[in-house]
Tab-separated table of C-alpha atoms and ligand atoms in Angstrom:
chain	number	residue	atom	x	y	z
A	1	MET	CA	-85.645	104.974	-90.994
A	2	GLN	CA	-88.334	103.738	-88.390
A	3	LYS	CA	-86.082	102.523	-85.329
A	4	GLU	CA	-88.560	102.075	-82.530
A	5	PRO	CA	-92.462	100.695	-82.280
A	6	VAL	CA	-95.326	103.034	-82.498
A	7	LEU	CA	-98.154	102.459	-80.190
A	8	LEU	CA	-101.627	102.771	-81.946
A	9	ASP	CA	-104.645	102.331	-79.901
A	10	LEU	CA	-107.690	100.628	-81.718
A	11	LYS	CA	-110.623	101.294	-78.615
A	12	SER	CA	-108.431	99.704	-75.955
A	13	VAL	CA	-106.723	97.418	-78.215
A	14	PRO	CA	-103.006	97.905	-78.344
A	15	HIS	CA	-101.266	97.792	-81.561
A	16	ILE	CA	-97.471	97.790	-81.366
A	17	VAL	CA	-95.916	98.120	-84.298
A	18	GLY	CA	-92.340	98.733	-85.524
A	19	PRO	CA	-88.889	96.930	-84.650
A	20	GLY	CA	-88.814	95.475	-81.533
A	21	ALA	CA	-92.343	95.278	-80.814
A	22	LEU	CA	-91.908	92.272	-79.476
A	23	GLU	CA	-89.728	92.834	-76.559
A	24	GLN	CA	-91.840	95.851	-76.154
A	25	ALA	CA	-95.065	93.639	-75.882
A	26	ALA	CA	-93.551	91.535	-73.012
A	27	THR	CA	-96.189	92.210	-70.501
A	28	CYS	CA	-99.210	91.815	-72.792
A	29	PHE	CA	-98.485	87.906	-72.107
A	30	SER	CA	-98.341	88.012	-68.801
A	31	GLY	CA	-101.442	87.281	-66.134
A	32	TYR	CA	-102.609	84.191	-67.539
A	33	ALA	CA	-102.769	80.598	-66.002
A	34	LYS	CA	-101.767	79.330	-69.277
A	35	VAL	CA	-100.232	80.423	-72.488
A	36	PHE	CA	-100.502	78.563	-75.825
A	37	VAL	CA	-99.216	79.065	-79.137
A	38	LEU	CA	-101.311	78.116	-82.414
A	39	VAL	CA	-98.681	77.568	-85.443
A	40	ASP	CA	-98.907	75.878	-88.840
A	41	GLU	CA	-95.829	73.445	-89.903
A	42	ASN	CA	-94.163	76.965	-92.212
A	43	VAL	CA	-94.409	79.560	-88.837
A	44	GLU	CA	-92.933	76.519	-86.629
A	45	LYS	CA	-90.046	76.107	-88.877
A	46	PHE	CA	-89.303	80.011	-89.665
A	47	CYS	CA	-91.008	81.934	-87.309
A	48	LEU	CA	-91.678	80.350	-83.653
A	49	SER	CA	-87.735	79.977	-82.528
A	50	LEU	CA	-87.572	84.118	-83.638
A	51	PHE	CA	-90.496	84.870	-81.603
A	52	GLN	CA	-88.484	82.220	-78.550
A	53	GLU	CA	-85.482	83.959	-78.606
A	54	LYS	CA	-87.073	87.981	-78.155
A	55	LEU	CA	-89.274	86.753	-75.604
A	56	PRO	CA	-87.578	83.947	-73.780
A	57	ASP	CA	-89.386	83.997	-70.547
A	58	ILE	CA	-92.680	82.774	-72.181
A	59	ARG	CA	-93.408	79.282	-71.354
A	60	PHE	CA	-95.809	77.729	-73.805
A	61	ALA	CA	-98.162	75.367	-72.396
A	62	GLY	CA	-98.784	73.760	-75.470
A	63	ILE	CA	-97.805	74.474	-79.149
A	64	ILE	CA	-101.316	73.923	-81.005
A	65	ARG	CA	-100.507	72.982	-84.509
A	66	THR	CA	-103.270	73.741	-87.807
A	67	LYS	CA	-102.004	73.053	-91.732
A	68	SER	CA	-101.068	76.194	-93.916
A	69	GLY	CA	-102.924	77.596	-96.433
A	70	GLU	CA	-106.635	79.436	-96.894
A	71	LEU	CA	-107.416	75.326	-98.053
A	72	ASN	CA	-107.252	74.701	-94.514
A	73	LYS	CA	-109.089	77.086	-92.988
A	74	ASN	CA	-112.493	75.100	-92.296
A	75	ILE	CA	-114.233	73.487	-89.754
A	76	HIS	CA	-111.859	70.411	-89.790
A	77	SER	CA	-108.783	72.245	-88.729
A	78	ALA	CA	-110.929	74.297	-86.330
A	79	SER	CA	-112.093	70.991	-84.455
A	80	VAL	CA	-108.601	70.092	-84.726
A	81	ILE	CA	-107.715	73.167	-82.748
A	82	TRP	CA	-110.753	72.592	-80.213
A	83	GLU	CA	-109.375	69.031	-79.783
A	84	GLN	CA	-105.718	70.188	-78.934
A	85	LEU	CA	-106.775	72.672	-76.852
A	86	THR	CA	-108.990	70.159	-74.809
A	87	HIS	CA	-106.222	67.775	-74.472
A	88	PHE	CA	-104.116	70.575	-72.753
A	89	LYS	CA	-106.677	71.980	-70.143
A	90	ALA	CA	-107.161	75.095	-71.714
A	91	GLU	CA	-109.207	77.391	-69.701
A	92	ARG	CA	-110.874	80.758	-70.328
A	93	ASP	CA	-108.121	82.076	-68.286
A	94	SER	CA	-105.799	80.636	-70.821
A	95	LEU	CA	-104.131	82.731	-73.525
A	96	LEU	CA	-103.744	81.669	-77.390
A	97	ILE	CA	-101.129	83.318	-79.485
A	98	ASN	CA	-102.009	83.508	-83.057
A	99	LEU	CA	-98.550	83.476	-84.378
A	100	GLY	CA	-99.038	83.323	-88.450
A	101	GLY	CA	-100.314	84.980	-91.367
A	102	GLY	CA	-104.075	85.781	-92.402
A	103	VAL	CA	-105.183	82.153	-91.928
A	104	ILE	CA	-103.961	82.086	-88.321
A	105	SER	CA	-105.472	85.064	-86.925
A	106	ASP	CA	-108.468	83.896	-88.825
A	107	ILE	CA	-109.020	80.711	-87.478
A	108	GLY	CA	-106.896	80.948	-84.274
A	109	GLY	CA	-109.454	84.321	-83.446
A	110	PHE	CA	-112.118	82.391	-84.377
A	111	THR	CA	-111.306	79.414	-82.491
A	112	ALA	CA	-110.581	81.186	-79.227
A	113	ALA	CA	-113.200	83.417	-78.887
A	114	THR	CA	-115.369	80.441	-79.145
A	115	PHE	CA	-113.667	77.581	-77.187
A	116	LYS	CA	-115.365	77.543	-73.859
A	117	ARG	CA	-117.275	80.556	-74.439
A	118	GLY	CA	-113.905	82.639	-75.527
A	119	MET	CA	-110.953	82.696	-74.267
A	120	ASP	CA	-108.130	85.387	-74.810
A	121	PHE	CA	-106.143	85.915	-77.805
A	122	ILE	CA	-103.310	87.864	-79.353
A	123	ASN	CA	-102.399	88.264	-82.732
A	124	ILE	CA	-98.643	88.644	-83.672
A	125	PRO	CA	-98.833	88.494	-87.638
A	126	THR	CA	-96.021	87.137	-89.356
A	127	THR	CA	-96.999	87.985	-92.921
A	128	LEU	CA	-96.856	91.207	-94.520
A	129	LEU	CA	-100.969	90.427	-95.415
A	130	GLY	CA	-101.599	90.027	-91.662
A	131	GLN	CA	-99.301	93.047	-90.364
A	132	VAL	CA	-101.265	95.413	-92.652
A	133	ASP	CA	-104.639	93.720	-93.271
A	134	ALA	CA	-105.814	90.484	-91.785
A	135	ALA	CA	-104.691	90.727	-87.732
A	136	ILE	CA	-106.554	94.122	-87.658
A	137	GLY	CA	-109.806	94.583	-86.715
A	138	SER	CA	-111.486	91.980	-85.037
A	139	LYS	CA	-113.031	89.687	-88.087
A	140	THR	CA	-112.327	85.611	-87.215
A	141	GLY	CA	-113.822	82.974	-89.239
A	142	ILE	CA	-113.179	80.126	-91.446
A	143	ASP	CA	-114.327	79.112	-95.105
A	144	PHE	CA	-117.275	76.566	-95.668
A	145	LYS	CA	-117.968	75.285	-99.038
A	146	GLU	CA	-116.378	76.821	-101.630
A	147	PHE	CA	-117.229	80.611	-99.627
A	148	LYS	CA	-114.134	82.662	-98.097
A	149	ASN	CA	-114.800	83.652	-94.367
A	150	GLN	CA	-118.959	82.183	-94.423
A	151	VAL	CA	-118.707	81.445	-90.548
A	152	GLY	CA	-117.317	83.411	-88.318
A	153	ILE	CA	-117.667	86.362	-85.488
A	154	PHE	CA	-115.999	89.373	-84.663
A	155	ALA	CA	-114.014	89.560	-81.620
A	156	ASP	CA	-111.111	91.326	-80.320
A	157	PRO	CA	-107.802	90.468	-79.692
A	158	LYS	CA	-105.829	91.407	-76.386
A	159	ALA	CA	-103.359	92.994	-78.234
A	160	VAL	CA	-101.837	93.174	-81.758
A	161	ILE	CA	-97.986	92.720	-82.164
A	162	ILE	CA	-96.733	93.724	-85.326
A	163	ASP	CA	-92.725	92.987	-86.141
A	164	PRO	CA	-91.166	93.468	-88.888
A	165	VAL	CA	-88.512	90.982	-87.694
A	166	PHE	CA	-90.596	87.838	-89.175
A	167	LEU	CA	-90.689	89.652	-92.735
A	168	ASP	CA	-87.214	88.616	-93.103
A	169	THR	CA	-88.731	85.215	-93.404
A	170	LEU	CA	-91.233	85.538	-96.212
A	171	ASP	CA	-90.133	85.064	-99.864
A	172	GLN	CA	-90.956	87.929	-102.298
A	173	LYS	CA	-94.409	86.619	-103.377
A	174	GLN	CA	-95.846	86.249	-100.329
A	175	LEU	CA	-94.225	90.076	-99.542
A	176	GLN	CA	-95.634	91.266	-102.301
A	177	SER	CA	-99.315	89.834	-101.787
A	178	GLY	CA	-99.054	91.923	-98.301
A	179	PHE	CA	-98.139	95.279	-100.770
A	180	ALA	CA	-101.230	94.914	-102.563
A	181	GLU	CA	-102.952	95.637	-99.182
A	182	MET	CA	-100.748	98.755	-98.778
A	183	LEU	CA	-101.243	100.263	-102.179
A	184	LYS	CA	-105.412	99.741	-101.795
A	185	TYR	CA	-105.096	101.884	-98.502
A	186	ALA	CA	-102.822	104.506	-100.654
A	187	LEU	CA	-105.818	104.411	-103.699
A	188	ILE	CA	-108.725	104.531	-100.689
A	189	MET	CA	-107.502	106.825	-98.266
A	190	ASP	CA	-104.255	107.897	-98.074
A	191	VAL	CA	-102.457	109.755	-100.646
A	192	PRO	CA	-99.203	110.903	-98.407
A	193	LEU	CA	-98.554	106.762	-98.853
A	194	TRP	CA	-99.473	106.915	-102.722
A	195	LYS	CA	-96.816	109.839	-102.846
A	196	MET	CA	-94.319	108.076	-100.604
A	197	MET	CA	-94.987	104.618	-103.127
A	198	ASN	CA	-93.513	106.977	-105.660
A	199	MET	CA	-94.298	104.866	-108.450
A	200	ARG	CA	-91.694	102.410	-107.844
A	201	TYR	CA	-91.162	98.908	-107.654
A	202	PHE	CA	-91.734	97.058	-104.446
A	203	ASP	CA	-88.321	95.821	-104.036
A	204	ALA	CA	-87.344	100.139	-104.298
A	205	MET	CA	-89.230	100.545	-101.488
A	206	LYS	CA	-87.727	98.405	-98.845
A	207	PRO	CA	-86.098	100.974	-97.277
A	208	ASP	CA	-89.145	102.708	-96.498
A	209	LEU	CA	-91.178	99.689	-95.967
A	210	ASN	CA	-91.611	100.039	-91.995
A	211	GLN	CA	-93.035	103.609	-92.310
A	212	MET	CA	-95.021	102.357	-95.004
A	213	ILE	CA	-96.491	99.548	-92.866
A	214	ILE	CA	-97.431	101.985	-89.695
A	215	ARG	CA	-99.140	104.314	-91.894
A	216	ALA	CA	-100.992	101.354	-93.304
A	217	VAL	CA	-102.118	99.995	-89.943
A	218	SER	CA	-103.145	103.746	-88.647
A	219	ASP	CA	-105.306	103.987	-91.947
A	220	LYS	CA	-107.045	100.642	-91.187
A	221	ILE	CA	-107.469	101.325	-87.363
A	222	SER	CA	-108.853	104.486	-88.198
A	223	ILE	CA	-111.681	102.846	-90.138
A	224	VAL	CA	-112.437	100.231	-87.996
A	225	GLU	CA	-113.095	102.223	-85.188
A	226	LYS	CA	-115.673	103.834	-86.389
A	227	ASP	CA	-117.357	100.856	-88.361
A	228	LYS	CA	-116.106	97.445	-86.972
A	229	ARG	CA	-118.809	95.697	-87.903
A	230	GLU	CA	-119.022	96.896	-91.487
A	231	SER	CA	-122.220	98.522	-91.459
A	232	GLY	CA	-120.998	101.441	-93.991
A	233	LEU	CA	-117.173	103.240	-94.176
A	234	ARG	CA	-115.665	99.893	-93.485
A	235	LYS	CA	-116.693	98.404	-96.808
A	236	VAL	CA	-114.318	100.494	-98.309
A	237	LEU	CA	-111.920	98.134	-97.427
A	238	ASN	CA	-113.444	95.663	-99.841
A	239	PHE	CA	-111.975	97.861	-102.867
A	240	GLY	CA	-110.805	95.733	-105.246
A	241	HIS	CA	-112.257	92.655	-103.523
A	242	THR	CA	-114.964	91.685	-105.173
A	243	VAL	CA	-113.608	90.777	-108.586
A	244	GLY	CA	-110.677	90.040	-106.460
A	245	HIS	CA	-112.153	87.143	-104.002
A	246	ALA	CA	-114.186	85.500	-107.091
A	247	LEU	CA	-110.743	85.421	-109.093
A	248	GLU	CA	-108.953	83.652	-105.672
A	249	THR	CA	-111.332	81.350	-106.120
A	250	LEU	CA	-111.501	80.604	-109.713
A	251	PHE	CA	-107.899	80.141	-109.570
A	252	LEU	CA	-107.697	77.835	-106.407
A	253	LYS	CA	-110.809	75.736	-108.105
A	254	ALA	CA	-108.379	75.267	-111.225
A	255	ASP	CA	-105.620	73.916	-108.936
A	256	ALA	CA	-103.623	77.050	-109.872
A	257	PRO	CA	-103.632	78.990	-106.717
A	258	VAL	CA	-102.866	83.020	-107.080
A	259	THR	CA	-102.031	84.922	-103.831
A	260	HIS	CA	-104.634	87.176	-102.300
A	261	GLY	CA	-102.505	89.956	-103.196
A	262	GLU	CA	-102.158	89.247	-107.316
A	263	ALA	CA	-105.831	88.649	-107.215
A	264	VAL	CA	-106.781	91.861	-105.098
A	265	ALA	CA	-104.520	93.414	-107.644
A	266	ALA	CA	-106.684	92.365	-110.640
A	267	GLY	CA	-109.610	93.140	-108.865
A	268	MET	CA	-108.265	97.146	-108.010
A	269	ILE	CA	-107.311	97.390	-112.217
A	270	CYS	CA	-111.338	96.452	-112.843
A	271	ALA	CA	-112.423	98.507	-109.675
A	272	THR	CA	-110.731	101.459	-111.032
A	273	ARG	CA	-112.209	100.633	-114.655
A	274	ILE	CA	-115.659	101.121	-113.245
A	275	SER	CA	-114.679	103.882	-110.782
A	276	SER	CA	-113.725	105.768	-114.215
A	277	GLN	CA	-117.040	105.301	-115.862
A	278	TRP	CA	-118.719	106.288	-113.079
A	279	PRO	CA	-119.840	110.116	-113.202
A	280	GLY	CA	-118.532	110.599	-109.384
A	281	PHE	CA	-115.174	110.052	-110.176
A	282	ASP	CA	-113.096	113.196	-110.626
A	283	CYS	CA	-109.566	111.556	-111.442
A	284	HIS	CA	-107.520	112.502	-114.268
A	285	SER	CA	-105.375	109.699	-114.775
A	286	PRO	CA	-106.614	106.116	-113.721
A	287	GLU	CA	-103.760	105.225	-116.180
A	288	LEU	CA	-101.466	105.808	-113.051
A	289	ILE	CA	-102.803	103.158	-110.950
A	290	TYR	CA	-103.415	100.914	-113.839
A	291	GLU	CA	-99.316	101.364	-114.457
A	292	MET	CA	-98.291	101.015	-110.658
A	293	VAL	CA	-100.850	97.971	-110.077
A	294	ASP	CA	-98.797	96.566	-113.517
A	295	ARG	CA	-95.406	97.388	-112.233
A	296	ASN	CA	-95.810	95.665	-108.719
A	297	PHE	CA	-97.851	92.644	-109.783
A	298	PRO	CA	-98.128	90.190	-113.089
A	299	ARG	CA	-101.372	89.896	-114.928
A	300	LEU	CA	-103.830	86.841	-113.693
A	301	VAL	CA	-103.813	84.679	-117.059
A	302	PHE	CA	-107.475	83.686	-117.725
A	303	SER	CA	-109.596	84.144	-120.975
A	304	VAL	CA	-113.202	85.611	-121.684
A	305	GLU	CA	-114.546	82.483	-121.484
A	306	ASP	CA	-114.290	82.224	-117.466
A	307	ILE	CA	-116.193	85.275	-117.527
A	308	PRO	CA	-119.287	83.751	-116.765
A	309	GLU	CA	-117.613	81.556	-113.900
A	310	ILE	CA	-116.424	84.741	-112.336
A	311	MET	CA	-119.452	86.261	-111.842
A	312	ARG	CA	-121.126	83.162	-110.858
A	313	LEU	CA	-118.467	83.012	-108.258
A	314	MET	CA	-119.144	87.103	-107.685
A	315	GLN	CA	-123.092	86.037	-106.668
A	316	HIS	CA	-121.913	84.243	-103.548
A	317	ASP	CA	-119.989	86.973	-102.221
A	318	LYS	CA	-121.079	88.890	-99.025
A	319	LYS	CA	-121.223	92.534	-101.339
A	320	VAL	CA	-124.152	90.977	-103.444
A	321	LYS	CA	-127.744	92.071	-102.455
A	322	ALA	CA	-130.736	90.923	-103.541
A	323	GLY	CA	-128.811	90.033	-106.640
A	324	GLU	CA	-127.198	93.440	-107.089
A	325	ILE	CA	-123.404	93.846	-107.089
A	326	HIS	CA	-122.032	96.309	-104.735
A	327	PHE	CA	-118.699	98.074	-105.069
A	328	THR	CA	-116.186	100.214	-103.324
A	329	LEU	CA	-115.306	102.759	-105.983
A	330	LEU	CA	-113.069	105.641	-105.944
A	331	SER	CA	-114.079	109.187	-106.410
A	332	LYS	CA	-110.878	110.004	-106.943
A	333	LEU	CA	-107.222	109.251	-105.963
A	334	GLY	CA	-107.424	108.878	-102.352
A	335	SER	CA	-110.919	108.412	-101.365
A	336	ALA	CA	-113.525	105.869	-101.916
A	337	VAL	CA	-117.385	105.459	-101.460
A	338	PRO	CA	-118.527	102.131	-100.556
A	339	ASP	CA	-121.659	100.821	-101.425
A	340	ILE	CA	-122.113	101.490	-105.161
A	341	VAL	CA	-124.609	99.089	-107.036
A	342	VAL	CA	-122.669	98.205	-110.520
A	343	SER	CA	-124.548	96.476	-113.181
A	344	GLU	CA	-123.373	93.204	-114.421
A	345	GLU	CA	-122.689	94.787	-117.872
A	346	LYS	CA	-120.204	96.982	-116.432
A	347	VAL	CA	-118.259	94.449	-114.544
A	348	GLU	CA	-118.161	92.180	-117.679
A	349	GLU	CA	-117.041	95.232	-119.602
A	350	SER	CA	-113.985	95.656	-116.800
A	351	LEU	CA	-112.841	92.166	-116.974
A	352	ARG	CA	-112.772	92.621	-120.737
A	353	PHE	CA	-111.082	95.621	-120.153
A	354	TYR	CA	-108.306	93.587	-117.995
A	355	LEU	CA	-107.749	91.279	-120.659
A	356	ARG	CA	-107.408	93.760	-123.350
A	357	ASN	CA	-105.276	96.217	-121.657
A	358	GLN	CA	-102.280	93.918	-120.913
B	401	LIG	N1	-109.999	92.791	-94.765
B	401	LIG	C1	-111.086	93.931	-94.926
B	401	LIG	C2	-111.467	94.090	-93.318
B	401	LIG	O1	-111.311	93.847	-92.701
B	401	LIG	O2	-112.760	94.507	-93.527
């Protein structure tokens, strides 16, 4: 069982991961004229006092508030954050702590990196999804119109502090959402992580969760340090996301939001199905992958009549170039190839397969 935090470096950005990470990171917050913390209403209620208990010496010059949820990751919220930073007279030598999930690190990183042409920020992800994915890798941004992450920049945080203490504040659905990204790392690059999961239900994996988080963070760091701007290799992290993002938007528009993890889980079934029909695929048991996904995620309820709309939404994805849909496919379990052009027919077939085989 992991008892101490580990230090992983991404270029020169320290990532402190594990129990006790917050206390270990105390020095990261020193030397700033003013320190601000960005929270949403849930984080303020459930995590802020936990943070202050662990690091009582940090005095906030202001608490910056934004509304929770992907629907609020927009230019209006960004402008409300800039207003608050202006009100509290934040300067370039100030620090913004992004305390929260993926929405907070995305919009907090974006607003900090653009405020007065850039102030420092530190990501302290409080959700499992943020801890194993969103807070790592310097992507920041907001959604625009119906499109996710349409406006944003790559900006490095000064540090990323990943402390499992916050995971106790999450419900099962939120934890499970982050687990989808961990399963993704296992499938695209990490057979030992897959073996650690051992076809178990998420609950049964909890004693090993800290170790698994460290593996997942190292996996992401190892990809981002080779290709931060996603010109090639980093695209493997999109496994399951081409269909997943379209489904996430479909359900959001229908006012029946599903978690990011649930959408990506569905996307991973479709991407595995497409992989299994691709000549580059050398895996005898895609069924094991479907089984592991199904063991941990409910099937999303949609119908064949929704497929044209899903395909339309996919056309707006950044993974579509010149009308061609690009997928990350598995070449085998634990290995993936980015940027494979897949025909619309094959994508549609994978969606029908998802609906058929439940
Ligand atoms: N979440 C995918 C990436 O960071 O590239």
